[in-house]
Short mmCIF file of C-alpha atoms in Angstrom, two decimals:
data_model
loop_
_atom_site.label_atom_id
_atom_site.label_comp_id
_atom_site.label_asym_id
_atom_site.label_seq_id
_atom_site.Cartn_x
_atom_site.Cartn_y
_atom_site.Cartn_z
CA ALA N 1 18.19 2.34 -3.63
CA GLN N 2 16.11 -0.47 -2.14
CA THR N 3 14.28 -2.82 -4.61
CA VAL N 4 11.82 -5.41 -3.98
CA THR N 5 11.25 -8.28 -6.42
CA GLN N 6 8.33 -10.60 -6.66
CA SER N 7 9.22 -13.31 -9.31
CA GLN N 8 5.83 -14.88 -9.63
CA PRO N 9 3.36 -12.55 -11.49
CA GLU N 10 0.51 -15.20 -11.21
CA MET N 11 -0.30 -18.23 -9.13
CA SER N 12 -3.28 -20.57 -8.96
CA VAL N 13 -4.12 -23.26 -6.35
CA GLN N 14 -6.95 -25.33 -5.30
CA GLU N 15 -8.88 -24.36 -2.08
CA ALA N 16 -7.44 -26.01 1.01
CA GLU N 17 -4.01 -26.19 -0.63
CA THR N 18 -0.88 -24.44 0.87
CA VAL N 19 0.75 -21.77 -1.26
CA THR N 20 3.83 -19.91 -0.96
CA LEU N 21 4.55 -16.51 -2.51
CA SER N 22 8.19 -15.37 -3.15
CA CYS N 23 9.76 -12.05 -2.34
CA THR N 24 13.36 -10.86 -2.39
CA TYR N 25 14.59 -7.46 -1.74
CA ASP N 26 17.95 -5.43 -1.96
CA THR N 27 19.24 -3.26 0.68
CA SER N 28 22.58 -2.54 2.41
CA GLU N 29 20.84 -1.62 5.57
CA ASN N 30 20.57 -3.71 8.72
CA ASN N 31 17.40 -2.37 10.33
CA TYR N 32 14.18 -2.30 8.44
CA TYR N 33 10.61 -3.51 8.05
CA LEU N 34 8.99 -5.94 5.65
CA PHE N 35 5.30 -6.15 4.92
CA TRP N 36 2.69 -8.21 2.89
CA TYR N 37 -0.35 -6.52 1.69
CA LYS N 38 -3.25 -8.07 0.02
CA GLN N 39 -5.55 -6.20 -2.44
CA PRO N 40 -8.50 -8.11 -3.39
CA PRO N 41 -10.94 -7.16 -6.31
CA SER N 42 -12.67 -4.90 -3.80
CA ARG N 43 -9.37 -2.77 -4.16
CA GLN N 44 -8.68 -2.09 -0.48
CA MET N 45 -5.09 -2.86 0.47
CA ILE N 46 -5.08 -4.82 3.67
CA LEU N 47 -2.12 -5.51 5.79
CA VAL N 48 -1.58 -9.32 5.98
CA ILE N 49 1.67 -9.39 8.07
CA ARG N 50 4.66 -7.54 9.16
CA GLN N 51 8.13 -8.53 10.11
CA GLU N 52 10.95 -6.48 11.76
CA ALA N 53 14.37 -7.29 10.47
CA TYR N 54 16.02 -7.37 13.90
CA LYS N 55 13.65 -10.17 14.97
CA GLN N 56 14.78 -13.67 14.16
CA GLN N 57 11.46 -15.38 14.77
CA ASN N 58 9.20 -15.43 11.78
CA ALA N 59 5.90 -13.53 12.00
CA THR N 60 2.56 -15.49 11.89
CA GLU N 61 -1.00 -14.32 11.63
CA ASN N 62 -3.43 -17.28 11.67
CA ARG N 63 -3.09 -19.06 8.39
CA PHE N 64 -0.40 -16.72 7.21
CA SER N 65 3.19 -16.99 7.99
CA VAL N 66 6.57 -15.69 6.65
CA ASN N 67 9.79 -17.34 6.02
CA PHE N 68 12.27 -14.41 6.65
CA GLN N 69 15.89 -15.25 5.66
CA LYS N 70 17.83 -11.91 6.28
CA ALA N 71 21.19 -13.13 4.93
CA ALA N 72 19.50 -14.33 1.67
CA LYS N 73 17.32 -11.07 1.66
CA SER N 74 14.24 -13.21 1.18
CA PHE N 75 10.76 -12.85 2.66
CA SER N 76 8.16 -15.36 1.32
CA LEU N 77 4.59 -15.68 2.49
CA LYS N 78 2.95 -18.95 3.14
CA ILE N 79 -0.77 -19.31 3.23
CA SER N 80 -1.97 -22.46 4.70
CA ASP N 81 -5.53 -23.90 4.12
CA SER N 82 -6.22 -21.56 1.31
CA GLN N 83 -9.74 -20.12 1.02
CA LEU N 84 -11.54 -18.61 -1.79
CA GLY N 85 -11.44 -15.20 -0.14
CA ASP N 86 -7.62 -15.32 -0.31
CA THR N 87 -7.87 -14.51 -4.05
CA ALA N 88 -6.15 -11.08 -4.40
CA MET N 89 -3.12 -9.18 -5.54
CA TYR N 90 -0.35 -9.72 -2.96
CA PHE N 91 2.35 -7.09 -2.65
CA CYS N 92 5.49 -7.34 -0.70
CA ALA N 93 6.90 -4.15 0.67
CA PHE N 94 10.15 -2.73 2.37
CA ARG N 95 10.51 0.18 4.58
CA ARG N 96 13.43 1.64 6.40
CA GLY N 97 13.08 4.50 8.83
CA ALA N 98 11.28 7.50 7.36
CA GLN N 99 11.94 6.31 3.82
CA LYS N 100 8.92 5.71 1.68
CA LEU N 101 7.38 2.23 1.39
CA VAL N 102 8.88 0.35 -1.56
CA PHE N 103 6.53 -2.24 -3.20
CA GLY N 104 7.17 -5.19 -5.38
CA GLN N 105 5.26 -5.67 -8.65
CA GLY N 106 2.72 -7.92 -7.16
CA THR N 107 1.64 -11.68 -7.46
CA ARG N 108 -2.03 -12.36 -8.60
CA LEU N 109 -3.13 -15.29 -6.54
CA THR N 110 -6.17 -17.27 -7.48
CA ILE N 111 -7.85 -19.79 -5.29
CA ASN N 112 -10.08 -22.27 -7.23
CA PRO N 113 -12.92 -24.08 -5.81
CA ASP J 1 -10.32 0.34 14.64
CA THR J 2 -7.86 0.65 11.68
CA GLU J 3 -10.39 2.35 9.30
CA VAL J 4 -9.37 4.91 6.75
CA THR J 5 -12.36 6.25 4.68
CA GLN J 6 -12.22 7.85 1.29
CA THR J 7 -14.88 9.71 -0.71
CA PRO J 8 -16.09 9.49 -3.40
CA LYS J 9 -15.73 5.95 -4.29
CA HIS J 10 -15.89 6.73 -7.96
CA LEU J 11 -15.26 9.99 -9.84
CA VAL J 12 -15.61 10.87 -13.40
CA MET J 13 -14.34 14.38 -14.48
CA GLY J 14 -13.62 16.25 -17.64
CA MET J 15 -10.13 17.84 -18.28
CA THR J 16 -11.50 21.26 -17.39
CA ASN J 17 -13.20 20.33 -14.14
CA LYS J 18 -11.96 20.97 -10.60
CA LYS J 19 -12.66 18.32 -8.11
CA SER J 20 -11.39 17.07 -4.67
CA LEU J 21 -10.75 13.68 -3.17
CA LYS J 22 -11.35 13.29 0.64
CA CYS J 23 -9.53 10.93 3.10
CA GLU J 24 -10.38 10.65 6.75
CA GLN J 25 -9.13 8.73 9.70
CA HIS J 26 -10.04 8.97 13.44
CA MET J 27 -7.24 6.65 14.80
CA GLY J 28 -5.11 9.54 15.92
CA HIS J 29 -2.45 8.77 13.25
CA ARG J 30 -0.13 11.57 12.54
CA ALA J 31 1.13 10.60 9.11
CA MET J 32 -1.16 10.58 6.03
CA TYR J 33 -0.26 9.61 2.32
CA TRP J 34 -1.63 9.86 -1.10
CA TYR J 35 -0.83 7.00 -3.64
CA LYS J 36 -1.70 6.45 -7.27
CA GLN J 37 -2.24 3.10 -8.57
CA LYS J 38 -2.53 2.00 -12.11
CA ALA J 39 -4.22 -1.31 -13.07
CA LYS J 40 -2.11 -4.30 -12.18
CA LYS J 41 0.68 -2.16 -10.79
CA PRO J 42 1.86 -1.45 -7.17
CA PRO J 43 0.90 1.91 -5.63
CA GLU J 44 3.17 4.82 -6.28
CA LEU J 45 3.78 7.49 -3.45
CA MET J 46 2.60 10.95 -4.40
CA PHE J 47 2.55 13.05 -1.13
CA VAL J 48 3.23 12.44 2.56
CA TYR J 49 2.02 14.67 5.49
CA SER J 50 3.65 14.42 8.89
CA TYR J 51 2.04 16.20 11.80
CA GLU J 52 -0.12 18.14 9.25
CA LYS J 53 3.06 19.35 7.30
CA LEU J 54 3.99 18.23 3.79
CA SER J 55 7.04 16.30 4.19
CA ILE J 56 7.44 14.45 0.91
CA ASN J 57 6.22 15.46 -2.60
CA GLU J 58 7.37 12.97 -5.07
CA SER J 59 7.62 15.40 -7.97
CA VAL J 60 3.87 15.25 -8.62
CA PRO J 61 2.53 17.55 -11.47
CA SER J 62 1.05 20.81 -9.92
CA ARG J 63 -2.46 19.94 -11.35
CA PHE J 64 -2.58 17.73 -8.10
CA SER J 65 -2.74 19.85 -4.97
CA PRO J 66 -2.63 18.16 -1.54
CA GLU J 67 -4.21 19.72 1.62
CA CYS J 68 -4.17 18.65 5.21
CA PRO J 69 -6.67 20.84 7.19
CA ASN J 70 -6.32 18.97 10.34
CA SER J 71 -4.82 15.61 11.74
CA SER J 72 -7.81 13.63 10.73
CA LEU J 73 -8.43 14.92 7.26
CA LEU J 74 -6.43 14.71 3.94
CA ASN J 75 -7.75 16.27 0.69
CA LEU J 76 -6.40 15.98 -2.87
CA HIS J 77 -7.48 18.94 -5.11
CA LEU J 78 -7.65 18.07 -8.80
CA HIS J 79 -7.42 20.59 -11.75
CA ALA J 80 -6.96 20.36 -15.38
CA LEU J 81 -6.19 16.60 -15.25
CA GLN J 82 -5.20 14.51 -18.32
CA PRO J 83 -6.68 11.20 -19.34
CA GLU J 84 -3.44 9.50 -18.25
CA ASP J 85 -4.17 10.61 -14.64
CA SER J 86 -7.19 8.01 -14.55
CA ALA J 87 -6.24 5.55 -11.79
CA LEU J 88 -7.10 4.31 -8.34
CA TYR J 89 -6.12 6.93 -5.68
CA LEU J 90 -5.42 5.50 -2.41
CA CYS J 91 -4.94 7.17 0.97
CA ALA J 92 -3.09 5.72 3.87
CA SER J 93 -2.23 6.75 7.41
CA SER J 94 0.32 5.59 10.11
CA PRO J 95 0.40 6.09 13.80
CA GLY J 96 3.66 8.11 14.39
CA GLY J 97 5.27 10.70 12.10
CA VAL J 98 6.89 9.22 8.90
CA SER J 99 8.64 6.31 10.42
CA THR J 100 8.66 2.58 10.35
CA ASP J 101 5.02 2.49 11.51
CA THR J 102 2.59 0.40 9.50
CA GLN J 103 0.60 2.15 6.85
CA TYR J 104 -3.27 1.53 6.87
CA PHE J 105 -4.94 2.01 3.51
CA GLY J 106 -8.35 3.36 2.59
CA PRO J 107 -10.60 1.71 -0.07
CA GLY J 108 -9.49 4.16 -2.68
CA THR J 109 -11.30 6.53 -5.31
CA ARG J 110 -11.50 5.14 -8.71
CA LEU J 111 -10.81 8.44 -11.07
CA THR J 112 -11.74 8.54 -14.68
CA VAL J 113 -10.58 11.65 -16.63
CA LEU J 114 -12.46 12.10 -19.97
#
């Protein structure tokens, strides 16, 4: 079974700093998808970024980028120029084919003014 | 437009009540999902509908009864719940059937069972 591990339960940085959230996963499959979701205190889960395992190029979305290391089964999220609105719970998730989305336990990120 | 709506936002019910949660999307998505999320935990999958047919039931107790009347609407009927069922209930949808498509989540319904 696939598992997703987020080793940092909580992180805190100052506004405008860069922060990296870690995620590792375990799978024997070759083709799969990885996601980072953000859940602010308002509760809604928002897709931050998505990576297809067959693509070597790391995905980027504005201030958000990933470092995808397929051999190491690592999928970290980098947030540049962090903003107060980035304060949220961040979940890393894995999905292969029609199988269900597997979430990590989450990292609570606080951006301090 | 990637909007999934859920009503109500909050629900308080007694253990003998019957209530329903509603989820709606108008993005033409063909897969819809119900998740349960406890505080500070990741969402747990409950049910998946693909092309209006129940395709996954994660061994959820029968006091939770899903319904998909059409491709845009998903309901979760609640009956004889227990206090431990109090949680945030999230609905999601994805474009194709159950596939590698990205899931888009609604804002959730905060359920409290007294």
